[in-house]
CSV table of C-alpha atoms and ligand atoms in Angstrom, one decimal:
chain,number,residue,atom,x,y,z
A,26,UNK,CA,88.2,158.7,116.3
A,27,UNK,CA,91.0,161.1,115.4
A,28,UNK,CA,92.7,160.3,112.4
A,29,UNK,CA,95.9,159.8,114.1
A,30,UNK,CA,94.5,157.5,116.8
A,31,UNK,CA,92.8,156.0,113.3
A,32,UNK,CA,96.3,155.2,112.0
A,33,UNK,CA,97.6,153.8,115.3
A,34,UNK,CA,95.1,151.6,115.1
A,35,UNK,CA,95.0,150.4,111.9
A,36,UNK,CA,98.5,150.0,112.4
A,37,UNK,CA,98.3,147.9,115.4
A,38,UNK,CA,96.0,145.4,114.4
A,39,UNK,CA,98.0,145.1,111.3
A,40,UNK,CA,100.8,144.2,113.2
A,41,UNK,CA,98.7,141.8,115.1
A,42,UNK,CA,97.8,140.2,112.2
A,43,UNK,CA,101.1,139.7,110.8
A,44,UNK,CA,102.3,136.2,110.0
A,45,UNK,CA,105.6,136.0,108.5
A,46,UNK,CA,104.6,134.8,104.9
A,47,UNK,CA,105.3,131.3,103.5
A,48,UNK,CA,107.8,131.5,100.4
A,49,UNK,CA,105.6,129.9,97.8
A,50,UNK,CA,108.2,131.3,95.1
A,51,UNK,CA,110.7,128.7,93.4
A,52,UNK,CA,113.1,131.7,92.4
A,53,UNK,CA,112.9,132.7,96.5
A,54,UNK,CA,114.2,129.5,97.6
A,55,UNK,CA,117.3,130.4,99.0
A,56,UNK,CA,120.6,128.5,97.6
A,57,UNK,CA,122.0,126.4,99.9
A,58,UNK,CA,124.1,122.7,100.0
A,59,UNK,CA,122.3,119.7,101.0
A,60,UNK,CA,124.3,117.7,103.4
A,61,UNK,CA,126.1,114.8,102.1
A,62,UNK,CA,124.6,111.3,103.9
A,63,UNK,CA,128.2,110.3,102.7
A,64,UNK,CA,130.3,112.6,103.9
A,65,UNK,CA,130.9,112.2,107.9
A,66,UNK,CA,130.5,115.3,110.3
A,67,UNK,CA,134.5,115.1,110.5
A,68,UNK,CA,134.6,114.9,106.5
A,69,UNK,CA,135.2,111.3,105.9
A,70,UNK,CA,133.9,109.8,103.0
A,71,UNK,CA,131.8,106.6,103.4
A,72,UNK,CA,132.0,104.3,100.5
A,73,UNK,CA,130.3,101.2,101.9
A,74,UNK,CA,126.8,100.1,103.7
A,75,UNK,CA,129.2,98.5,106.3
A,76,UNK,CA,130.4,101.9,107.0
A,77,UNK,CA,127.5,103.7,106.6
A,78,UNK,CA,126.1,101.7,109.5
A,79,UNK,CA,129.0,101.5,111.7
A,80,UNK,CA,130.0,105.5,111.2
A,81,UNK,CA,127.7,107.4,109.6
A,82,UNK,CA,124.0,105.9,110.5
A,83,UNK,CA,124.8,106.3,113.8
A,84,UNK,CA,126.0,109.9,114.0
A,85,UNK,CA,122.9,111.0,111.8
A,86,UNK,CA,120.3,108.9,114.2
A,87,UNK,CA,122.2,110.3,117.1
A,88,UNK,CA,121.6,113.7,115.9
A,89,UNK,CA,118.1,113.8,114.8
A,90,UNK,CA,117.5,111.9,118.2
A,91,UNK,CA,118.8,114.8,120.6
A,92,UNK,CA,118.4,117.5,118.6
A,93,UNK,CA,115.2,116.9,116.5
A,94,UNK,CA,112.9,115.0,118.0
A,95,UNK,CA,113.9,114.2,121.1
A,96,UNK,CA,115.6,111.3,123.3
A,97,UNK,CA,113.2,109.2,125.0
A,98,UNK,CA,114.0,109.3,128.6
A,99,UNK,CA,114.2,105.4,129.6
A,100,UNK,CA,113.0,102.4,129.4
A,101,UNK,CA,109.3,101.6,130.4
A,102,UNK,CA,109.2,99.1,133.5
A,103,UNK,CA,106.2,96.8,132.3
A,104,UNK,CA,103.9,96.4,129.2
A,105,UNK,CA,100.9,94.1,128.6
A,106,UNK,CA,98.6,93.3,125.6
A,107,UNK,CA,94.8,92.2,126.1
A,108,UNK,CA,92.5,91.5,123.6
A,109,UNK,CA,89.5,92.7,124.7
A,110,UNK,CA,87.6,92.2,121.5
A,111,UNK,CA,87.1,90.1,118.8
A,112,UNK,CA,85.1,89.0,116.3
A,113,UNK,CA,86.4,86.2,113.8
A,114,UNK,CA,83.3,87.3,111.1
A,115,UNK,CA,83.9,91.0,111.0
A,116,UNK,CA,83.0,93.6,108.2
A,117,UNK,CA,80.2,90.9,106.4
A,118,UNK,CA,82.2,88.1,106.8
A,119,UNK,CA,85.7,89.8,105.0
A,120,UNK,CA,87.4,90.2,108.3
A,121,UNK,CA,88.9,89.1,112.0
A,122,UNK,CA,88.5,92.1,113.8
A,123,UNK,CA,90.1,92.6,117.0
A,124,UNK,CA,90.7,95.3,119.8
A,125,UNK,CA,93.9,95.0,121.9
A,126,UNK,CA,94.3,96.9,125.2
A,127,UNK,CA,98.1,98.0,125.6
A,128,UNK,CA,99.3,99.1,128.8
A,129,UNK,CA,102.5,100.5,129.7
A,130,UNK,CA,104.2,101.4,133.5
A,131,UNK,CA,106.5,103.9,134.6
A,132,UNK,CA,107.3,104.9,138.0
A,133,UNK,CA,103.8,103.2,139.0
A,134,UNK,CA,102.2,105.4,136.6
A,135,UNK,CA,100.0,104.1,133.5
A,136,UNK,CA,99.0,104.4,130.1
A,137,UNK,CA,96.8,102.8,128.1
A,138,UNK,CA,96.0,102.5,124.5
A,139,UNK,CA,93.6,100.2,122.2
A,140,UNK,CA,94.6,98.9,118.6
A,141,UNK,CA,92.0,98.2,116.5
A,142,UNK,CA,93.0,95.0,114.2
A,143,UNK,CA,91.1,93.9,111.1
A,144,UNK,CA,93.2,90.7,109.5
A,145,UNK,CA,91.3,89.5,105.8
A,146,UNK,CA,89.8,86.2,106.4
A,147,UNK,CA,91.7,83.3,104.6
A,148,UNK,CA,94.7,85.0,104.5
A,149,UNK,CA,96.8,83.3,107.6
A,150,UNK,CA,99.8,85.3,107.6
A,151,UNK,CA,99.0,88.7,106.3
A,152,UNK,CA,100.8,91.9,105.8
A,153,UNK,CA,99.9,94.9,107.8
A,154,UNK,CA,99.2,98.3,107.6
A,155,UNK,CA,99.8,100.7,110.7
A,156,UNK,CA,98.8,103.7,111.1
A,157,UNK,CA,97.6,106.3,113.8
A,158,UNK,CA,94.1,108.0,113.2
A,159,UNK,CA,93.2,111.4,114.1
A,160,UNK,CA,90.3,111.2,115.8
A,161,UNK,CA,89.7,107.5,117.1
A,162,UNK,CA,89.2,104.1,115.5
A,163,UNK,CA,85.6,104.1,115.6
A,164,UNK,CA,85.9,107.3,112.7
A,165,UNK,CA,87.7,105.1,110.6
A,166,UNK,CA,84.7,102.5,109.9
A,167,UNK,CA,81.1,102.2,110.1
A,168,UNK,CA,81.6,99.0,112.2
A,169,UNK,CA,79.7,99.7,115.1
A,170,UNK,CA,81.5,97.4,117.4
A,171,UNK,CA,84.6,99.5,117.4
A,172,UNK,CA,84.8,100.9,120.8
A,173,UNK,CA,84.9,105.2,121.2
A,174,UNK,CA,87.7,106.8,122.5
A,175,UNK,CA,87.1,108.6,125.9
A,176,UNK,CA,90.4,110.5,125.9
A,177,UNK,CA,90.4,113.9,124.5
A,178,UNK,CA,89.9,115.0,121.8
A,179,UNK,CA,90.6,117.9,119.1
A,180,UNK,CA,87.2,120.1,118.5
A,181,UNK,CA,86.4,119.5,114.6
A,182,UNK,CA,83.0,120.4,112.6
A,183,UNK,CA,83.9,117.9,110.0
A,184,UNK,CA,83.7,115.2,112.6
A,185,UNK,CA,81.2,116.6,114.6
A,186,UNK,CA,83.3,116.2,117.8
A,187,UNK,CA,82.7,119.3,120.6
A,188,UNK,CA,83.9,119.3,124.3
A,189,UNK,CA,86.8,117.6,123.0
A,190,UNK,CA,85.2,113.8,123.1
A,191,UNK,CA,84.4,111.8,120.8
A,192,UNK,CA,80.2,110.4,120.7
A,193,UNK,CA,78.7,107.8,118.1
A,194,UNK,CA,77.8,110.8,115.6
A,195,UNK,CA,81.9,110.5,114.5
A,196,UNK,CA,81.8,106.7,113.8
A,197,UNK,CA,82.4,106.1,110.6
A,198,UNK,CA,83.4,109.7,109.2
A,199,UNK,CA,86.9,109.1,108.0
A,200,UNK,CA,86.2,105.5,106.0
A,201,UNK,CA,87.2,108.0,103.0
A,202,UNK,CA,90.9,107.8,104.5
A,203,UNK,CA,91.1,104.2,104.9
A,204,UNK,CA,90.7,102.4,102.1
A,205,UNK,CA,90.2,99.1,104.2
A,206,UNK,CA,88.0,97.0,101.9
A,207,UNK,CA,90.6,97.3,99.3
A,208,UNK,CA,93.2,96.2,101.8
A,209,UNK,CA,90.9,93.0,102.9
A,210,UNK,CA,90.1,91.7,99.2
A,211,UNK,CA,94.1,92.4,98.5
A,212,UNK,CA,94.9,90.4,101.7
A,213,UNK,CA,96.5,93.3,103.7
A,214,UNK,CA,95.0,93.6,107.3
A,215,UNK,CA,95.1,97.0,109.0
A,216,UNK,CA,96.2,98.0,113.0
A,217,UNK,CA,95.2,102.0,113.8
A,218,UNK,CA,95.2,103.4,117.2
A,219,UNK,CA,94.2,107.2,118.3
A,220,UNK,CA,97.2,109.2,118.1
A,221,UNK,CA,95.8,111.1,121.5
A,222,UNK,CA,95.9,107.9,123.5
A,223,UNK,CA,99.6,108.4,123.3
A,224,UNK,CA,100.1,111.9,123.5
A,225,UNK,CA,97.1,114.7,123.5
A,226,UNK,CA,97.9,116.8,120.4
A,227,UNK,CA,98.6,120.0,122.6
A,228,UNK,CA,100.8,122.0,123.8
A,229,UNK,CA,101.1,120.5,127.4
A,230,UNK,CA,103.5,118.1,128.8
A,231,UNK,CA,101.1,117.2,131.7
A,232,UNK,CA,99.2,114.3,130.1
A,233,UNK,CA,100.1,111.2,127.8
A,234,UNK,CA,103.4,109.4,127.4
A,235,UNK,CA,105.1,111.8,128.5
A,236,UNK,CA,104.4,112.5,131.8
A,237,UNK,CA,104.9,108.6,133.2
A,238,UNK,CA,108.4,109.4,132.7
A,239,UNK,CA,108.7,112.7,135.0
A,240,UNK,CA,111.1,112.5,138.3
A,241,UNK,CA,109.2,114.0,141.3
A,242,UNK,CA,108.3,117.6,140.7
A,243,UNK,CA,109.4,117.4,136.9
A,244,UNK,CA,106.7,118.7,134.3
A,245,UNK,CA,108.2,118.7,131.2
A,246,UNK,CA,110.6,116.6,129.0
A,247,UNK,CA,114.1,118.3,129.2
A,248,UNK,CA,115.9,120.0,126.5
A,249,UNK,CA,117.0,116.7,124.3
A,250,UNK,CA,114.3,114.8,125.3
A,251,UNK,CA,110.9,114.1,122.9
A,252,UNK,CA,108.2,116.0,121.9
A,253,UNK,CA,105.3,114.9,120.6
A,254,UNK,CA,106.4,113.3,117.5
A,255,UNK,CA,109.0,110.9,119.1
A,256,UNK,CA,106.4,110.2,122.1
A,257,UNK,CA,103.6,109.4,118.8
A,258,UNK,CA,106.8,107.1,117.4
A,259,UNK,CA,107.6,104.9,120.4
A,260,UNK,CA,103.9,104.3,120.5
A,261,UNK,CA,103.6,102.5,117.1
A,262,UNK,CA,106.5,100.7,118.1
A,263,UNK,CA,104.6,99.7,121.4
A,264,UNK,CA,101.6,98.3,118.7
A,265,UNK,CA,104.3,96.5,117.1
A,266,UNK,CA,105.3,95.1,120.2
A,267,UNK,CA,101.8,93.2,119.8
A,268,UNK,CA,101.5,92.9,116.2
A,269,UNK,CA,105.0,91.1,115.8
A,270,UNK,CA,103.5,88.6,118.3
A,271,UNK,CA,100.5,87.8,116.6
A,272,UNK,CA,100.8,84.8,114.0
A,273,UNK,CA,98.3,85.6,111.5
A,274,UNK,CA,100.5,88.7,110.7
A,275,UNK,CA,103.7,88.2,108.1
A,276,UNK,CA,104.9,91.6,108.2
A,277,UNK,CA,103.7,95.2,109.3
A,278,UNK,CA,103.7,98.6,107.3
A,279,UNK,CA,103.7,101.9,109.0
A,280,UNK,CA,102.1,104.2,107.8
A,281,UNK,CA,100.8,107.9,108.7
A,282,UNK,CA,99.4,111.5,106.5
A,283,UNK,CA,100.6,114.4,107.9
A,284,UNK,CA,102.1,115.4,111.4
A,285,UNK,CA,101.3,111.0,111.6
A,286,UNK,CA,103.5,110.6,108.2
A,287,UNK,CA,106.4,112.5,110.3
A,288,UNK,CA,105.6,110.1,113.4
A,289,UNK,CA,105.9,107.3,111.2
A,290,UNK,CA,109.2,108.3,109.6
A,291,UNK,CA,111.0,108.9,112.4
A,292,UNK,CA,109.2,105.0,113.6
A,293,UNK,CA,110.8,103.6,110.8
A,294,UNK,CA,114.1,105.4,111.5
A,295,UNK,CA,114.1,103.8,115.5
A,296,UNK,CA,112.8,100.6,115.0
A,297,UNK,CA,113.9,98.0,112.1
A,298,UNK,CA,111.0,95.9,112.8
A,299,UNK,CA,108.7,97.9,110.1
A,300,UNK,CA,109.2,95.9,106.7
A,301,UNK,CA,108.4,99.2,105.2
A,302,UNK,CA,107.5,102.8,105.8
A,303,UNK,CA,105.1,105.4,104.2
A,304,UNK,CA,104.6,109.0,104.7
A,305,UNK,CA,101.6,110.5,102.9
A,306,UNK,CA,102.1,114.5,102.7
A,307,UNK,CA,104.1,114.6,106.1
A,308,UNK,CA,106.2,117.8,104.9
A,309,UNK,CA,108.3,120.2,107.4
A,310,UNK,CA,109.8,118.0,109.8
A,311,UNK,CA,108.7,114.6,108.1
A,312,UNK,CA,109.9,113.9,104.3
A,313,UNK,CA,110.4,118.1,102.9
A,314,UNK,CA,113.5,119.5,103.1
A,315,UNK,CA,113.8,122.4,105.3
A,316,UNK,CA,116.6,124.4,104.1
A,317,UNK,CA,114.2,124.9,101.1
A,318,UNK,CA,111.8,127.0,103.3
A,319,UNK,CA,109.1,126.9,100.8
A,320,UNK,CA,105.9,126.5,102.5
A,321,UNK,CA,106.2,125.3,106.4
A,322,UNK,CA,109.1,126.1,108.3
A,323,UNK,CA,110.8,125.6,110.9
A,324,UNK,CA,110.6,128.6,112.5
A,325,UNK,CA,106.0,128.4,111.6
A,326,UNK,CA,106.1,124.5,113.1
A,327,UNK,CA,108.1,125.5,116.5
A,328,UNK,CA,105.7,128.5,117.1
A,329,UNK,CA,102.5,126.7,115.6
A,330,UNK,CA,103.4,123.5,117.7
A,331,UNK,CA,105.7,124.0,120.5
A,332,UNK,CA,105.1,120.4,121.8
A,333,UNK,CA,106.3,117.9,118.7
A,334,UNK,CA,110.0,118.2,118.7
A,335,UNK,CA,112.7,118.6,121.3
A,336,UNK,CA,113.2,121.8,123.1
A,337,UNK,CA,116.5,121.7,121.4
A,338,UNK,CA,115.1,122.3,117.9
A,339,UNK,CA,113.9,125.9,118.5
A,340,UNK,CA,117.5,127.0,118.2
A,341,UNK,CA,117.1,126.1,114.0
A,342,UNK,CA,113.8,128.6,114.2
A,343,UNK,CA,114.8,130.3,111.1
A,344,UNK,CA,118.1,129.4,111.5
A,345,UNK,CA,117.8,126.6,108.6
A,346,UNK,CA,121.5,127.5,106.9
A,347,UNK,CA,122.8,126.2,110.2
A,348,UNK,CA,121.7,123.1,110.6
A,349,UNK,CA,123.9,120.1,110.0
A,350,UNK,CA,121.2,117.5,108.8
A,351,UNK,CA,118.2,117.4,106.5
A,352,UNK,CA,115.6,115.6,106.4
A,353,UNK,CA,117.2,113.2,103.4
A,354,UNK,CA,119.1,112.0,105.8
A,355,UNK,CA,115.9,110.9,108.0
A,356,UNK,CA,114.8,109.0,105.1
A,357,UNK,CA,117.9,107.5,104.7
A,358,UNK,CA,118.1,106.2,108.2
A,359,UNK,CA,115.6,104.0,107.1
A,360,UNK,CA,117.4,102.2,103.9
A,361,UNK,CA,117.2,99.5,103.2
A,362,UNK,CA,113.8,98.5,103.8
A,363,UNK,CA,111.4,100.3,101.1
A,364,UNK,CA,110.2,103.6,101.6
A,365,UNK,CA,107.3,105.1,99.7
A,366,UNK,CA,107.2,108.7,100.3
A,367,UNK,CA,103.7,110.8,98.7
A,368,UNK,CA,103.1,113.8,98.3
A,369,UNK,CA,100.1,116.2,96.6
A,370,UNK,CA,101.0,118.5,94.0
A,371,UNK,CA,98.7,121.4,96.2
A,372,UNK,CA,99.5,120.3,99.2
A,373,UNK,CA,101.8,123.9,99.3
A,374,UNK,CA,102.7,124.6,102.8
A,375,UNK,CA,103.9,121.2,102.8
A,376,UNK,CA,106.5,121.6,99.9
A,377,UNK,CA,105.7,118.8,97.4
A,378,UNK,CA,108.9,119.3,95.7
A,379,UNK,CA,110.9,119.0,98.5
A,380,UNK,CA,109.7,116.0,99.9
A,381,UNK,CA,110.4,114.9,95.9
A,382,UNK,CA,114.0,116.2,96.4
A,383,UNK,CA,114.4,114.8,99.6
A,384,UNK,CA,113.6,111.4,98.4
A,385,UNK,CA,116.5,111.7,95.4
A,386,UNK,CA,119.3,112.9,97.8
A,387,UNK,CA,118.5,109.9,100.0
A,388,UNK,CA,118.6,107.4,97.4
A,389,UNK,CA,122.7,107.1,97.7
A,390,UNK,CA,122.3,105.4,100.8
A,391,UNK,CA,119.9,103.1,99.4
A,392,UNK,CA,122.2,102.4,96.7
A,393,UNK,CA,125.2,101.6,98.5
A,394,UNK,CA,123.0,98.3,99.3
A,395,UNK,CA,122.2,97.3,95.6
A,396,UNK,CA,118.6,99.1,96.0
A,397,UNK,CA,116.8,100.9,93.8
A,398,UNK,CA,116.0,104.7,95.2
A,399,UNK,CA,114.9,107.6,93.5
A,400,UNK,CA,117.4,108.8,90.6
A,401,UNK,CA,118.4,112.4,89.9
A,402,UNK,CA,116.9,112.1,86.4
A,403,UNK,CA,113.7,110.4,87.4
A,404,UNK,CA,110.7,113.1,87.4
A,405,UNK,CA,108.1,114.3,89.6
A,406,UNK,CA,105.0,113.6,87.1
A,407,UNK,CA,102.3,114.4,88.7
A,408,UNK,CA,100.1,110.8,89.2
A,409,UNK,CA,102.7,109.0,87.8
A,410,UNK,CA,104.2,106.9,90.9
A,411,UNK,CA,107.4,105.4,91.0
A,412,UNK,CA,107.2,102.2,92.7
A,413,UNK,CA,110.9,100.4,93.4
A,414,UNK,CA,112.5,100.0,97.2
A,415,UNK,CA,112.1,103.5,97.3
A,416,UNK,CA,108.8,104.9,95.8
A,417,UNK,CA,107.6,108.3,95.2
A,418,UNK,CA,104.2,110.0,94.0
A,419,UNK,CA,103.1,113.5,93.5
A,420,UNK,CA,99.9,113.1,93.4
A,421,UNK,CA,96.6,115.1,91.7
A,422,UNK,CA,95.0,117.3,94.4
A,423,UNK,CA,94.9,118.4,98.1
A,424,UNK,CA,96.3,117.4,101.2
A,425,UNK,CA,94.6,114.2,102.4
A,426,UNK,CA,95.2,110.3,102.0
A,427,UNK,CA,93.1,109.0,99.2
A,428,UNK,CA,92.3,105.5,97.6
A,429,UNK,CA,94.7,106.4,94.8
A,430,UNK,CA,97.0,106.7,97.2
A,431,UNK,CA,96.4,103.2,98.8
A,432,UNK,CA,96.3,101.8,95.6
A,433,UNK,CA,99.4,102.6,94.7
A,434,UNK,CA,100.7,101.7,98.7
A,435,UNK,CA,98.8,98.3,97.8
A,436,UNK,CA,100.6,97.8,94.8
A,437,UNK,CA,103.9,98.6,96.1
A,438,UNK,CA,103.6,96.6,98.8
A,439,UNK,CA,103.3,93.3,96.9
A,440,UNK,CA,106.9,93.9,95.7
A,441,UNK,CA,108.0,92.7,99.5
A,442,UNK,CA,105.4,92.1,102.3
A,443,UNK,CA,104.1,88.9,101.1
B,508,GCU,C1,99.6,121.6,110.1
B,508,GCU,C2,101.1,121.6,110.3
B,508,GCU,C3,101.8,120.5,109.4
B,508,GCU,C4,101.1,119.2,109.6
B,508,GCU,C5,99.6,119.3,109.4
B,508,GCU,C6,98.8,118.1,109.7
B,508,GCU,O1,99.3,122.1,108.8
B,508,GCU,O2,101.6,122.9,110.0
B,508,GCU,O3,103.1,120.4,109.8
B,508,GCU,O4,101.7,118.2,108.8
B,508,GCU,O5,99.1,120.3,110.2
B,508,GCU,O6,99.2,117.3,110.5
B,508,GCU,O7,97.7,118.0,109.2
């Protein structure tokens, strides 16, 4: 080659290669105000949880709901629960295992989904964790009655899944992120579905949830309606649905790591029947601030993942400085039932600090009803939790859920789900 043609080259696959970088620089965080969750959109100051929840709450909800993650479009027209499993001497004897078939209708079209239940034997009215899994309930145990997912599936080498289904050789390879032993001999049952029996985690609106809800000829949500995210949220409320009916559960936990810990937040923001709410590392668009852009933003999650929020949230694509919301304010939709929000002091692109941050400007709202949130003056040491209506841990390490992270989600949990 010619050196020009050389240097057209190397310039073009350069350019091809260029990702905008993630600011992973403190002093680059640009300044900017975090919206007041007491201050209305018309400037009025709320003193008071009666009128945080008669002017405010609802003009915060309203706006993460059409412009964040999405509306949903209406009202499904039937839903049904089967168990289709169980076994009353599970896991050597520690558990009641069962495996529920939802269904849900629209416009004569159908969904299902499977919850997999394990409740701790001698413990008649237990507190429960949910949480989606990322790959299908039989990954999460070794219990080989847990039936395999046949929807699709993500490709992954460390759980050994290729054409995009799941076989026998996954069962059991993510017991490392469910501590569910600990939860048994603690008394805590857990409920976990497959996230892609709700929604396949790509980006098209032609399968899942989504789709039963299309008028003839329609193939994708409109502008304000849900993404992903919203579709993954109404789903756990559709578990719940069946959980809250079940007497051998006292109260149910939601829980979710990740894109799953932003699913769960905005769960706990549209439905009141989760007792509590945790989000393990769920970063840009879960518990991190986003005017912060440090790490993920929202410009990287739109392009990365078109599907997960509403059309309408592309226009904030590194436009942060103009939105009117922050994620605090998500988190304080949810006061004031406890909170726990973790992060991972590695866990970069997901900004540890302003998940931290996040938590502290949402703790006025908690405190306007008596409740203890996370102060300005309390501290981010790292694996030293704070455990009061609203808890907080940056924890040693990577992004992932660990046992030190149930253990402190175990012990936090006995302050109010027994
Ligand atoms: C990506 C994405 C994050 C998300 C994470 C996950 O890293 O950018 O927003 O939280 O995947 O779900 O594991």
């Amino acid at each position: 080659m010619r050196p020009l043609l050389i240097l057209l080259f190397a310039l073009t696959t350069s350019a091809l290669k260029a990702q905008p970088q993630a600011n992973y620089d403190e002093t680059k965080v640009p300044k900017f105000s975090v919206p007041d969750p007491l201050t209305t959109f018309g400037g009025e100051t709320i003193t008071d949880s009666l009128q945080w929840e008669e002017k405010r709450k609802l003009e915060i909800y309203q706006f993460f709901e059409k412009q964040i993650y999405g509306k949903v479009p209406a009202l499904l027209d039937e839903y049904s629960f089967k168990v289709i499993e169980q076994d009353n001497n599970a896991l050597d004897g520690k558990a009641q295992r069962k495996q529920i078939a939802v269904g849900l209708k629209k416009n004569d079209r159908s969904l299902n989904f499977n919850i997999l239940l394990y409740l701790p034997i001698g413990n008649e009215n237990a507190p429960v964790f949910l949480g989606y899994n990322f790959h299908g309930n039989h990954t999460v145990t070794d219990d080989p009655n847990v039936i395999i997912t046949d929807v699709w599936n993500e490709n992954s080498k460390d759980l050994q899944i290729t054409d995009n289904k799941a076989t026998e050789t996954s069962r059991g390879l993510r017991t490392n992120r469910w501590a569910i032993d600990k939860m048994l001999d603690n008394g805590y049952g857990l409920a976990t579905v497959y996230y892609g029996e709700i929604d396949p985690d790509k980006n098209d609106f032609s399968d899942g949830l989504h789709s039963l809800f299309y008028d003839e000829g329609q193939t994708k949500p409109k502008t304000n309606e849900w993404g992903s995210i919203a579709a993954w949220a109404f789903g756990l409320s559709r578990a719940m649905d069946y959980l809250e009916n079940d007497t051998n559960i006292s109260n149910v936990i939601v829980f979710g790591h990740s894109r799953l810990g932003k699913a769960a937040l905005w769960a706990g923001a549209t439905d009141p029947r989760f007792a509590g709410v945790i989000s393990n590392n769920s970063g840009c668009g879960g518990a991190a601030l986003s005017k912060r852009k440090y790490g993920e933003t929202i410009g990287d999650i739109n392009n990365s993942f078109p599907h997960w929020f509403s059309e309408s949230f592309k226009k904030y694509s590194n436009r942060e400085e103009t939105l009117p919301v922050d994620q605090h304010q998500l988190l304080a939709l949810i006061a004031p039932r406890p909170l726990y929000v973790a992060s991972a002091i590695e866990d970069e692109w997901a900004d540890p600090l302003g998940e931290f941050i996040s938590a502290q400007y949402a703790s006025k709202v908690y405190e306007l009803y008596g409740k203890k949130g996370i102060t300005l003056t309390d501290t981010h040491e790292v694996d030293h939790p704070i455990l009061g209506t609203m808890a907080y841990h940056m924890r040693s390490g990577k992004h992932d859920v660990l046992e030190y992270d149930w253990d402190q989600y175990i012990t936090w949990a006995e302050t109010f789900a027994k």
